[in-house]
mmCIF file of C-alpha atoms in Angstrom:
data_model
loop_
_atom_site.group_PDB
_atom_site.id
_atom_site.type_symbol
_atom_site.label_atom_id
_atom_site.label_comp_id
_atom_site.label_asym_id
_atom_site.label_seq_id
_atom_site.Cartn_x
_atom_site.Cartn_y
_atom_site.Cartn_z
ATOM 1 C CA MET A 99 -0.268 0.068 0.055
ATOM 2 C CA VAL A 100 1.276 3.505 -0.810
ATOM 3 C CA ARG A 101 1.391 5.056 2.871
ATOM 4 C CA ARG A 102 0.616 7.834 4.053
ATOM 5 C CA THR A 103 1.795 9.543 7.550
ATOM 6 C CA LEU A 104 0.147 11.924 9.683
ATOM 7 C CA SER A 105 0.681 13.396 12.491
ATOM 8 C CA MET A 106 -1.883 14.854 15.034
ATOM 9 C CA SER A 107 -0.502 18.548 14.862
ATOM 10 C CA ALA A 108 -0.236 18.353 11.122
ATOM 11 C CA ALA A 109 -4.203 17.381 11.577
ATOM 12 C CA ILE A 110 -5.042 20.543 14.006
ATOM 13 C CA VAL A 111 -3.266 22.979 11.065
ATOM 14 C CA PHE A 112 -5.253 21.698 8.726
ATOM 15 C CA ALA A 113 -8.504 21.845 10.395
ATOM 16 C CA THR A 114 -8.041 25.335 11.698
ATOM 17 C CA PHE A 115 -6.383 26.208 7.940
ATOM 18 C CA TYR A 116 -9.776 24.318 6.733
ATOM 19 C CA SER A 117 -11.964 26.269 8.985
ATOM 20 C CA THR A 118 -11.143 29.618 7.684
ATOM 21 C CA ILE A 119 -12.019 29.078 4.309
ATOM 22 C CA GLY A 120 -15.443 28.520 4.715
ATOM 23 C CA LYS A 121 -18.156 25.641 4.190
ATOM 24 C CA ALA A 122 -21.299 26.065 1.809
ATOM 25 C CA ASP A 123 -24.525 23.906 1.988
ATOM 26 C CA ASP A 124 -23.192 21.727 -0.636
ATOM 27 C CA GLY A 125 -19.901 20.736 0.168
ATOM 28 C CA ILE A 126 -16.597 22.587 1.379
ATOM 29 C CA VAL A 127 -15.832 25.214 -1.037
ATOM 30 C CA VAL A 128 -12.146 26.642 -1.659
ATOM 31 C CA HIS A 129 -11.985 30.141 -3.801
ATOM 32 C CA GLU A 130 -14.198 28.192 -6.172
ATOM 33 C CA GLN A 131 -12.332 25.170 -6.004
ATOM 34 C CA SER A 132 -13.611 21.543 -5.101
ATOM 35 C CA ALA A 133 -12.578 20.374 -1.732
ATOM 36 C CA PHE A 134 -11.113 17.455 -3.432
ATOM 37 C CA GLU A 135 -8.493 19.443 -4.960
ATOM 38 C CA LEU A 136 -7.232 19.970 -1.026
ATOM 39 C CA PHE A 137 -5.697 16.244 -1.235
ATOM 40 C CA GLU A 138 -4.503 15.902 -5.065
ATOM 41 C CA GLY A 139 -2.634 19.455 -5.366
ATOM 42 C CA ARG A 140 0.839 17.823 -6.860
ATOM 43 C CA GLU A 141 1.913 18.149 -10.518
ATOM 44 C CA GLU A 142 1.545 14.846 -12.272
ATOM 45 C CA SER A 143 4.101 13.220 -14.330
ATOM 46 C CA ARG A 144 2.934 11.475 -17.367
ATOM 47 C CA ILE A 145 4.409 9.192 -19.833
ATOM 48 C CA SER A 146 3.815 9.202 -23.496
ATOM 49 C CA PRO A 147 5.768 6.211 -24.725
ATOM 50 C CA ALA A 148 6.503 6.499 -28.657
ATOM 51 C CA PRO A 149 9.504 5.404 -30.752
ATOM 52 C CA ASN A 150 11.697 8.296 -32.620
ATOM 53 C CA GLN A 151 9.760 10.552 -30.227
ATOM 54 C CA GLU A 152 11.629 13.952 -30.156
ATOM 55 C CA ASP A 153 11.371 14.505 -26.655
ATOM 56 C CA ALA A 154 12.261 11.215 -25.334
ATOM 57 C CA ALA A 155 15.360 12.508 -23.856
ATOM 58 C CA VAL A 156 13.448 14.197 -21.303
ATOM 59 C CA ALA A 157 12.071 11.365 -18.982
ATOM 60 C CA PRO A 158 9.521 11.723 -16.260
ATOM 61 C CA THR A 159 9.728 10.965 -12.514
ATOM 62 C CA GLU A 160 7.492 8.819 -12.250
ATOM 63 C CA LYS A 161 4.964 6.698 -14.748
ATOM 64 C CA ASP A 162 1.170 7.065 -14.120
ATOM 65 C CA TYR A 163 -1.027 4.324 -15.868
ATOM 66 C CA SER A 164 -4.639 5.497 -15.249
ATOM 67 C CA ILE A 165 -6.892 6.891 -18.514
ATOM 68 C CA GLN A 166 -7.028 10.750 -17.810
ATOM 69 C CA THR A 167 -10.400 11.224 -19.125
ATOM 70 C CA SER A 168 -12.286 8.352 -17.398
ATOM 71 C CA SER A 169 -10.847 8.715 -14.104
ATOM 72 C CA ILE A 170 -11.807 10.255 -10.855
ATOM 73 C CA SER A 171 -9.342 13.061 -11.475
ATOM 74 C CA THR A 172 -6.641 15.227 -10.196
ATOM 75 C CA ARG A 173 -6.987 19.194 -10.079
ATOM 76 C CA ARG A 174 -5.200 22.011 -8.267
ATOM 77 C CA MET A 175 -6.314 24.131 -5.764
ATOM 78 C CA PHE A 176 -5.071 27.848 -5.316
ATOM 79 C CA ASN A 177 -4.254 29.241 -1.684
ATOM 80 C CA ASN A 178 -4.987 32.891 -0.760
ATOM 81 C CA ALA A 179 -2.403 34.437 -2.554
ATOM 82 C CA GLY A 180 -3.817 33.065 -5.822
ATOM 83 C CA VAL A 181 -0.678 30.959 -6.337
ATOM 84 C CA ALA A 182 -1.169 27.411 -7.140
ATOM 85 C CA GLY A 183 0.222 24.878 -4.391
ATOM 86 C CA GLY A 184 -0.928 22.026 -2.363
ATOM 87 C CA LEU A 185 -1.153 20.387 0.929
ATOM 88 C CA ALA A 186 1.193 17.602 1.766
ATOM 89 C CA ASP A 187 -0.075 14.048 2.625
ATOM 90 C CA GLU A 188 0.308 14.314 5.976
ATOM 91 C CA ASP A 189 -2.168 17.423 6.237
ATOM 92 C CA ILE A 190 -5.342 15.264 5.221
ATOM 93 C CA PRO A 191 -7.617 16.079 7.646
ATOM 94 C CA LEU A 192 -9.055 13.274 10.368
ATOM 95 C CA CYS A 193 -12.507 13.514 9.084
ATOM 96 C CA LEU A 194 -14.711 15.941 6.777
ATOM 97 C CA ASP A 195 -18.402 15.688 6.243
ATOM 98 C CA ILE A 196 -18.230 14.540 2.336
ATOM 99 C CA LYS A 197 -21.211 15.785 0.009
ATOM 100 C CA ALA A 198 -23.164 12.174 -0.416
ATOM 101 C CA PRO A 199 -23.216 11.301 -4.576
ATOM 102 C CA PRO A 200 -26.895 11.541 -5.965
ATOM 103 C CA ALA A 201 -29.122 8.531 -5.755
ATOM 104 C CA ARG A 202 -30.272 9.165 -9.617
ATOM 105 C CA LEU A 203 -27.879 9.889 -12.083
ATOM 106 C CA GLN A 204 -28.252 10.170 -15.784
ATOM 107 C CA THR A 205 -25.039 10.754 -18.230
ATOM 108 C CA GLN A 206 -24.004 10.399 -22.132
ATOM 109 C CA SER A 207 -20.891 8.868 -23.630
ATOM 110 C CA LYS A 208 -17.961 11.448 -23.696
ATOM 111 C CA TYR A 209 -16.962 9.913 -27.310
ATOM 112 C CA ARG A 210 -17.921 10.908 -30.681
ATOM 113 C CA SER A 211 -20.732 9.046 -31.817
ATOM 114 C CA ASP A 212 -19.540 8.267 -35.339
ATOM 115 C CA ASP A 213 -16.063 7.099 -34.180
ATOM 116 C CA PHE A 214 -16.267 3.186 -33.986
ATOM 117 C CA SER A 215 -13.066 2.567 -31.986
ATOM 118 C CA LYS A 216 -14.117 4.787 -28.959
ATOM 119 C CA SER A 217 -10.953 6.693 -28.920
ATOM 120 C CA ALA A 218 -12.123 10.355 -30.165
ATOM 121 C CA ILE A 219 -13.520 12.336 -27.711
ATOM 122 C CA ASP A 220 -16.411 14.910 -28.128
ATOM 123 C CA GLY A 221 -15.533 18.320 -26.614
ATOM 124 C CA GLU A 222 -18.931 19.309 -25.728
ATOM 125 C CA ALA A 223 -20.023 16.149 -24.776
ATOM 126 C CA LEU A 224 -17.147 15.708 -22.362
ATOM 127 C CA ALA A 225 -17.488 19.124 -20.964
ATOM 128 C CA THR A 226 -21.404 18.522 -20.184
ATOM 129 C CA ARG A 227 -20.847 15.062 -18.362
ATOM 130 C CA ASP A 228 -18.232 16.840 -16.244
ATOM 131 C CA LYS A 229 -20.310 19.109 -14.621
ATOM 132 C CA THR A 230 -22.800 16.227 -13.833
ATOM 133 C CA VAL A 231 -19.992 13.554 -12.741
ATOM 134 C CA GLN A 232 -16.862 15.562 -11.253
ATOM 135 C CA PRO A 233 -18.717 16.406 -8.560
ATOM 136 C CA ILE A 234 -19.147 12.654 -7.131
ATOM 137 C CA ARG A 235 -15.484 11.888 -8.092
ATOM 138 C CA ASP A 236 -14.733 14.836 -5.948
ATOM 139 C CA SER A 237 -16.427 13.109 -2.776
ATOM 140 C CA ILE A 238 -15.165 9.709 -3.898
ATOM 141 C CA ARG A 239 -11.297 11.441 -3.904
ATOM 142 C CA LEU A 240 -12.395 13.035 -0.618
ATOM 143 C CA LEU A 241 -13.445 9.230 1.021
ATOM 144 C CA THR A 242 -10.804 7.110 -0.004
ATOM 145 C CA ASN A 243 -7.855 9.852 0.845
ATOM 146 C CA VAL A 244 -9.254 9.854 4.250
ATOM 147 C CA ALA A 245 -9.311 6.265 4.171
ATOM 148 C CA TYR A 246 -5.923 5.464 3.145
ATOM 149 C CA ALA A 247 -3.787 7.693 5.099
ATOM 150 C CA GLN A 248 -1.400 6.517 7.396
ATOM 151 C CA SER A 249 -0.419 7.191 11.046
ATOM 152 C CA SER A 250 1.411 6.141 14.050
ATOM 153 C CA SER A 251 -1.000 6.723 16.133
ATOM 154 C CA SER A 252 -3.818 4.033 16.264
ATOM 155 C CA ALA A 253 -5.930 6.417 17.822
ATOM 156 C CA VAL A 254 -5.785 8.528 14.310
ATOM 157 C CA MET A 255 -6.172 5.754 12.727
ATOM 158 C CA GLN A 256 -9.217 4.754 14.124
ATOM 159 C CA ALA A 257 -10.763 8.127 13.646
ATOM 160 C CA ARG A 258 -10.228 8.055 10.374
ATOM 161 C CA ALA A 259 -11.925 4.803 9.668
ATOM 162 C CA ASP A 260 -14.853 6.097 11.810
ATOM 163 C CA CYS A 261 -15.266 8.777 9.842
ATOM 164 C CA VAL A 262 -15.193 7.108 6.461
ATOM 165 C CA LEU A 263 -18.225 4.868 8.457
ATOM 166 C CA ARG A 264 -20.106 7.497 9.460
ATOM 167 C CA ASN A 265 -19.992 9.369 5.809
ATOM 168 C CA LEU A 266 -20.847 5.921 4.298
ATOM 169 C CA ASP A 267 -23.687 5.696 6.767
ATOM 170 C CA ARG A 268 -24.916 8.676 4.960
ATOM 171 C CA TRP A 269 -24.695 7.845 1.720
ATOM 172 C CA ALA A 270 -26.039 4.667 2.550
ATOM 173 C CA THR A 271 -29.253 6.419 3.942
ATOM 174 C CA GLU A 272 -29.290 8.911 0.939
ATOM 175 C CA LYS A 273 -29.570 5.839 -1.455
ATOM 176 C CA SER A 274 -26.300 6.805 -3.230
ATOM 177 C CA LEU A 275 -26.239 5.909 -6.486
ATOM 178 C CA THR A 276 -28.771 3.362 -6.699
ATOM 179 C CA ASP A 277 -31.134 4.608 -9.874
ATOM 180 C CA MET A 278 -28.916 4.590 -12.748
ATOM 181 C CA ARG A 279 -30.769 6.290 -15.603
ATOM 182 C CA SER A 280 -28.618 5.555 -18.770
ATOM 183 C CA THR A 281 -26.559 3.281 -20.064
ATOM 184 C CA ASP A 282 -23.528 5.270 -19.515
ATOM 185 C CA ALA A 283 -24.148 5.949 -15.932
ATOM 186 C CA TYR A 284 -24.312 2.262 -15.719
ATOM 187 C CA LEU A 285 -21.017 2.072 -16.597
ATOM 188 C CA THR A 286 -19.460 4.886 -14.962
ATOM 189 C CA ARG A 287 -20.758 3.251 -11.313
ATOM 190 C CA ASP A 288 -18.958 0.496 -11.679
ATOM 191 C CA ARG A 289 -15.505 2.337 -11.022
ATOM 192 C CA TRP A 290 -16.787 4.429 -8.407
ATOM 193 C CA ILE A 291 -18.558 1.435 -6.260
ATOM 194 C CA SER A 292 -15.530 -0.664 -7.049
ATOM 195 C CA GLU A 293 -13.672 2.507 -5.225
ATOM 196 C CA ILE A 294 -16.219 2.999 -1.781
ATOM 197 C CA ALA A 295 -16.420 -0.623 -1.547
ATOM 198 C CA LEU A 296 -12.783 -1.151 -1.315
ATOM 199 C CA ALA A 297 -12.450 1.665 0.900
ATOM 200 C CA LEU A 298 -15.046 -0.045 3.159
ATOM 201 C CA ASN A 299 -13.322 -2.979 3.060
ATOM 202 C CA TYR A 300 -10.315 -1.541 4.589
ATOM 203 C CA VAL A 301 -11.744 0.535 7.425
ATOM 204 C CA SER A 302 -13.735 -2.273 8.226
ATOM 205 C CA LYS A 303 -10.433 -4.373 9.371
ATOM 206 C CA ARG A 304 -9.877 -1.440 11.946
ATOM 207 C CA VAL A 305 -13.406 -0.725 13.091
ATOM 208 C CA GLU A 306 -16.000 -3.565 13.298
ATOM 209 C CA LEU A 307 -18.887 -3.155 11.654
ATOM 210 C CA THR A 308 -21.895 -3.299 13.749
ATOM 211 C CA SER A 309 -25.093 -5.335 12.886
ATOM 212 C CA GLU A 310 -26.510 -2.277 12.187
ATOM 213 C CA ARG A 311 -24.318 -1.084 9.410
ATOM 214 C CA LYS A 312 -23.512 -4.910 8.148
ATOM 215 C CA GLU A 313 -27.442 -4.111 7.429
ATOM 216 C CA LEU A 314 -27.596 -0.717 6.372
ATOM 217 C CA TYR A 315 -24.484 -1.410 3.484
ATOM 218 C CA SER A 316 -26.076 -4.698 2.787
ATOM 219 C CA THR A 317 -29.193 -2.719 1.944
ATOM 220 C CA TRP A 318 -27.830 -0.199 -0.371
ATOM 221 C CA LEU A 319 -24.747 -1.927 -1.998
ATOM 222 C CA GLY A 320 -26.339 -5.279 -2.305
ATOM 223 C CA ALA A 321 -28.701 -3.474 -3.992
ATOM 224 C CA ILE A 322 -26.367 -1.410 -6.240
ATOM 225 C CA ALA A 323 -24.807 -5.259 -6.779
ATOM 226 C CA ARG A 324 -27.893 -7.135 -7.724
ATOM 227 C CA ASP A 325 -28.806 -3.853 -10.077
ATOM 228 C CA THR A 326 -25.112 -4.259 -11.730
ATOM 229 C CA ILE A 327 -25.583 -8.072 -11.934
ATOM 230 C CA ASP A 328 -29.226 -7.690 -14.035
ATOM 231 C CA ALA A 329 -27.837 -4.595 -16.146
ATOM 232 C CA TYR A 330 -24.970 -6.778 -17.766
ATOM 233 C CA SER A 331 -27.044 -9.693 -17.876
ATOM 234 C CA LEU A 332 -30.305 -8.219 -19.537
ATOM 235 C CA ARG A 333 -29.795 -4.656 -20.436
ATOM 236 C CA LEU A 334 -26.558 -3.593 -21.505
ATOM 237 C CA GLY A 335 -24.716 -4.598 -24.797
ATOM 238 C CA PRO A 336 -22.751 -7.591 -26.024
ATOM 239 C CA LYS A 337 -19.715 -5.474 -25.799
ATOM 240 C CA SER A 338 -20.062 -4.224 -22.433
ATOM 241 C CA LYS A 339 -20.521 -7.931 -21.286
ATOM 242 C CA THR A 340 -17.005 -9.163 -22.523
ATOM 243 C CA ASN A 341 -14.926 -5.868 -22.501
ATOM 244 C CA ASN A 342 -13.155 -3.530 -19.189
ATOM 245 C CA HIS A 343 -16.627 -2.502 -18.661
ATOM 246 C CA ARG A 344 -17.261 -6.143 -17.092
ATOM 247 C CA TYR A 345 -13.872 -6.692 -15.688
ATOM 248 C CA TRP A 346 -14.665 -3.121 -13.617
ATOM 249 C CA ALA A 347 -18.535 -4.418 -12.661
ATOM 250 C CA GLY A 348 -17.166 -8.046 -11.738
ATOM 251 C CA LEU A 349 -14.460 -5.675 -9.209
ATOM 252 C CA SER A 350 -17.643 -3.837 -7.772
ATOM 253 C CA VAL A 351 -19.531 -6.543 -7.248
ATOM 254 C CA ALA A 352 -16.949 -8.801 -5.852
ATOM 255 C CA ALA A 353 -15.877 -5.855 -3.404
ATOM 256 C CA VAL A 354 -18.996 -5.525 -2.120
ATOM 257 C CA GLY A 355 -19.441 -9.118 -1.745
ATOM 258 C CA PHE A 356 -16.548 -9.329 0.495
ATOM 259 C CA VAL A 357 -17.728 -6.515 2.642
ATOM 260 C CA VAL A 358 -21.663 -8.199 3.097
ATOM 261 C CA ASP A 359 -19.810 -11.941 2.960
ATOM 262 C CA ASP A 360 -22.232 -12.569 -0.181
ATOM 263 C CA GLN A 361 -20.651 -15.901 -1.838
ATOM 264 C CA ASP A 362 -23.308 -14.886 -5.177
ATOM 265 C CA LEU A 363 -21.482 -11.741 -5.351
ATOM 266 C CA LYS A 364 -18.102 -12.715 -4.540
ATOM 267 C CA GLN A 365 -18.534 -15.829 -7.545
ATOM 268 C CA TRP A 366 -19.720 -13.441 -9.928
ATOM 269 C CA GLY A 367 -16.625 -11.347 -9.498
ATOM 270 C CA LYS A 368 -14.472 -14.273 -9.921
ATOM 271 C CA ALA A 369 -16.458 -14.971 -13.444
ATOM 272 C CA SER A 370 -16.319 -11.468 -14.513
ATOM 273 C CA PHE A 371 -11.971 -12.143 -14.072
ATOM 274 C CA GLU A 372 -12.376 -15.344 -16.070
ATOM 275 C CA ILE A 373 -14.024 -13.770 -18.953
ATOM 276 C CA GLY A 374 -11.793 -11.209 -19.052
ATOM 277 C CA ALA A 375 -8.436 -13.351 -18.456
ATOM 278 C CA CYS A 376 -9.774 -16.280 -20.867
ATOM 279 C CA GLN A 377 -9.849 -13.727 -24.009
ATOM 280 C CA VAL A 378 -6.526 -13.366 -23.922
ATOM 281 C CA ASP A 379 -4.459 -14.267 -26.743
ATOM 282 C CA ASP A 380 -1.285 -16.223 -27.338
ATOM 283 C CA ARG A 381 0.544 -12.774 -28.009
ATOM 284 C CA GLY A 382 -1.142 -10.996 -24.942
ATOM 285 C CA PHE A 383 -3.566 -8.806 -26.044
ATOM 286 C CA LEU A 384 -7.362 -8.137 -25.353
ATOM 287 C CA PRO A 385 -9.139 -8.407 -28.746
ATOM 288 C CA ALA A 386 -11.974 -5.932 -27.210
ATOM 289 C CA GLU A 387 -9.506 -3.556 -26.289
ATOM 290 C CA LEU A 388 -7.180 -3.686 -29.357
ATOM 291 C CA ALA A 389 -10.171 -2.054 -31.342
ATOM 292 C CA ARG A 390 -9.568 1.052 -29.573
ATOM 293 C CA GLY A 391 -7.322 2.223 -32.010
ATOM 294 C CA GLU A 392 -4.693 5.076 -30.677
ATOM 295 C CA ARG A 393 -6.092 3.819 -27.232
ATOM 296 C CA ALA A 394 -5.624 0.566 -27.369
ATOM 297 C CA LEU A 395 -2.593 0.397 -24.852
ATOM 298 C CA GLU A 396 -4.545 2.619 -22.646
ATOM 299 C CA TYR A 397 -7.593 0.453 -22.488
ATOM 300 C CA HIS A 398 -5.203 -2.665 -21.998
ATOM 301 C CA VAL A 399 -3.761 -0.872 -18.771
ATOM 302 C CA TYR A 400 -7.308 -0.047 -17.807
ATOM 303 C CA ALA A 401 -8.558 -3.453 -18.523
ATOM 304 C CA LEU A 402 -5.921 -5.205 -16.388
ATOM 305 C CA ARG A 403 -6.411 -3.068 -13.534
ATOM 306 C CA PRO A 404 -9.515 -5.022 -11.986
ATOM 307 C CA LEU A 405 -8.615 -8.013 -12.990
ATOM 308 C CA ALA A 406 -5.440 -7.588 -10.806
ATOM 309 C CA ALA A 407 -7.808 -5.851 -8.107
ATOM 310 C CA ILE A 408 -10.063 -8.775 -7.953
ATOM 311 C CA LEU A 409 -7.634 -11.699 -7.416
ATOM 312 C CA LYS A 410 -5.658 -9.075 -4.734
ATOM 313 C CA LEU A 411 -8.824 -8.603 -3.151
ATOM 314 C CA ALA A 412 -9.799 -12.189 -2.536
ATOM 315 C CA VAL A 413 -6.329 -12.927 -1.157
ATOM 316 C CA ASP A 414 -6.194 -9.909 1.223
ATOM 317 C CA ASN A 415 -9.730 -11.279 2.575
ATOM 318 C CA GLY A 416 -7.960 -14.747 3.123
ATOM 319 C CA GLU A 417 -10.187 -16.596 0.152
ATOM 320 C CA PRO A 418 -7.443 -16.844 -2.913
ATOM 321 C CA ILE A 419 -9.474 -17.781 -6.049
ATOM 322 C CA GLN A 420 -8.147 -20.247 -8.824
ATOM 323 C CA PRO A 421 -9.802 -18.891 -11.608
ATOM 324 C CA LYS A 422 -9.885 -20.119 -15.296
ATOM 325 C CA CYS A 423 -7.014 -18.804 -17.847
ATOM 326 C CA LEU A 424 -4.561 -17.270 -15.075
ATOM 327 C CA GLY A 425 -2.009 -17.697 -17.887
ATOM 328 C CA GLY A 426 -3.868 -15.282 -19.982
ATOM 329 C CA TYR A 427 -4.002 -13.347 -17.404
ATOM 330 C CA GLU A 428 -0.094 -13.238 -16.851
ATOM 331 C CA ARG A 429 0.542 -13.115 -20.727
ATOM 332 C CA LEU A 430 -1.795 -9.831 -20.460
ATOM 333 C CA THR A 431 0.321 -8.470 -17.472
ATOM 334 C CA ALA A 432 3.458 -9.134 -19.579
ATOM 335 C CA GLN A 433 2.500 -7.833 -22.939
ATOM 336 C CA THR A 434 0.942 -4.420 -21.361
ATOM 337 C CA ARG A 435 4.314 -4.055 -19.103
ATOM 338 C CA ASP A 436 6.608 -4.336 -22.369
ATOM 339 C CA SER A 437 4.590 -2.227 -24.144
ATOM 340 C CA LEU A 438 4.399 0.658 -21.717
ATOM 341 C CA LYS A 439 8.075 0.720 -21.963
ATOM 342 C CA ASP A 440 8.341 -0.146 -26.202
ATOM 343 C CA THR A 441 4.683 0.571 -28.130
ATOM 344 C CA THR A 442 6.372 -1.126 -31.566
ATOM 345 C CA ALA A 443 3.838 -4.390 -30.593
ATOM 346 C CA PHE A 444 0.915 -2.454 -29.900
ATOM 347 C CA GLU A 445 1.166 -0.326 -33.152
ATOM 348 C CA GLN A 446 1.955 -3.397 -35.097
ATOM 349 C CA VAL A 447 -1.254 -4.957 -34.075
ATOM 350 C CA ALA A 448 -3.267 -2.117 -34.090
ATOM 351 C CA GLY A 449 -2.097 -0.383 -36.692
ATOM 352 C CA LEU A 450 -1.947 2.674 -35.028
ATOM 353 C CA ARG A 451 0.541 4.947 -33.330
ATOM 354 C CA GLN A 452 -0.518 5.049 -29.801
ATOM 355 C CA THR A 453 -1.631 7.983 -27.740
ATOM 356 C CA THR A 454 -1.046 7.549 -24.159
ATOM 357 C CA ASN A 455 -1.693 10.282 -21.606
ATOM 358 C CA ILE A 456 -2.476 8.416 -18.929
ATOM 359 C CA ARG A 457 -1.989 9.253 -15.007
ATOM 360 C CA GLU A 458 -1.728 6.595 -11.924
ATOM 361 C CA SER A 459 -2.389 9.392 -9.234
ATOM 362 C CA SER A 460 -5.906 9.629 -10.038
ATOM 363 C CA TYR A 461 -6.695 6.323 -8.546
ATOM 364 C CA SER A 462 -6.785 5.921 -4.391
ATOM 365 C CA ASP A 463 -4.040 3.627 -3.221
ATOM 366 C CA ALA A 464 -5.999 0.536 -3.411
ATOM 367 C CA LEU A 465 -5.983 0.526 -7.267
ATOM 368 C CA LYS A 466 -2.335 2.044 -8.283
ATOM 369 C CA LEU A 467 -0.421 -0.971 -10.085
ATOM 370 C CA SER A 468 2.088 -0.257 -7.368
ATOM 371 C CA GLU A 469 0.012 -1.463 -4.712
ATOM 372 C CA LEU A 470 -1.488 -4.318 -7.082
ATOM 373 C CA LYS A 471 1.908 -5.437 -7.822
ATOM 374 C CA VAL A 472 1.331 -5.901 -11.389
ATOM 375 C CA PHE A 473 4.491 -4.668 -13.320
#
């Protein structure tokens, strides 16, 4: 796990600073920037591996592998002087009242409707979509940053866990993300529920869930998980049932399954892993993700992440799985790792120069590739 350390004094300093900024009814406001920016104010390093690049000599200090336009994104904050800056990890507060995501959501795809590969983004559609989904991303990132922040003080660690649970109690009561009104909303929710359920799984190892909380989360997250299964079984198209969307759905359902101890949900997560791993060809490619054209490599990284997380989730909870096609997963991991260093293989197979504008920092600690140990 990527570790963060927080001292009690730093938390108090942050709380003092935070209280001078102000709080609106719809969340904490920092000079018209979202509260999320308080946690992710660092410059992002990026990679764009491609042969014969003129600026290839300028090496980034850290490789980032998450897809920028579909992730829980990172933004910067501005301090009172108007100078860009960010709070250090140790200054993450002990707790915040985090705005609950809405119960109902209807969004449309950010991709151009005339692009079969779904690799070309429609700028207007993206802007419209972001107005709706960015506040949700912000809330989830606030939650996961509190959940995974580390301290040498057991009291601080327990306070953080309690904070996460109190926020999730409210989200559950408000039925956050239970009513998806479009295909894009369903597909988008999978990533968010994965983040939420993994954070809940993590903090519940520090603070035992009461029977009341177990029932509350089972009602809320269990309903979402079953709705996800129904959507992929009955309503979503054939591509989504077999490509990266299904793997993220599998992770979200499996993570909920471990929280509420539901074997059927865990099994659906395992089956989702197998759907992905069994598609990997002899060279280590996923055919569905190769169809993404110039973003094929990006989407191999994006597809690999939930597959790796499903395996790790099971191991961490003492229930390692023995899925079919584990060799396919291993080939996918090796090919993706090697191609991030040299994109030639992907460019030959996909037939297009690969565009990789990707960031690792848009994922919570539990989903970072360094934590998943795939590379």
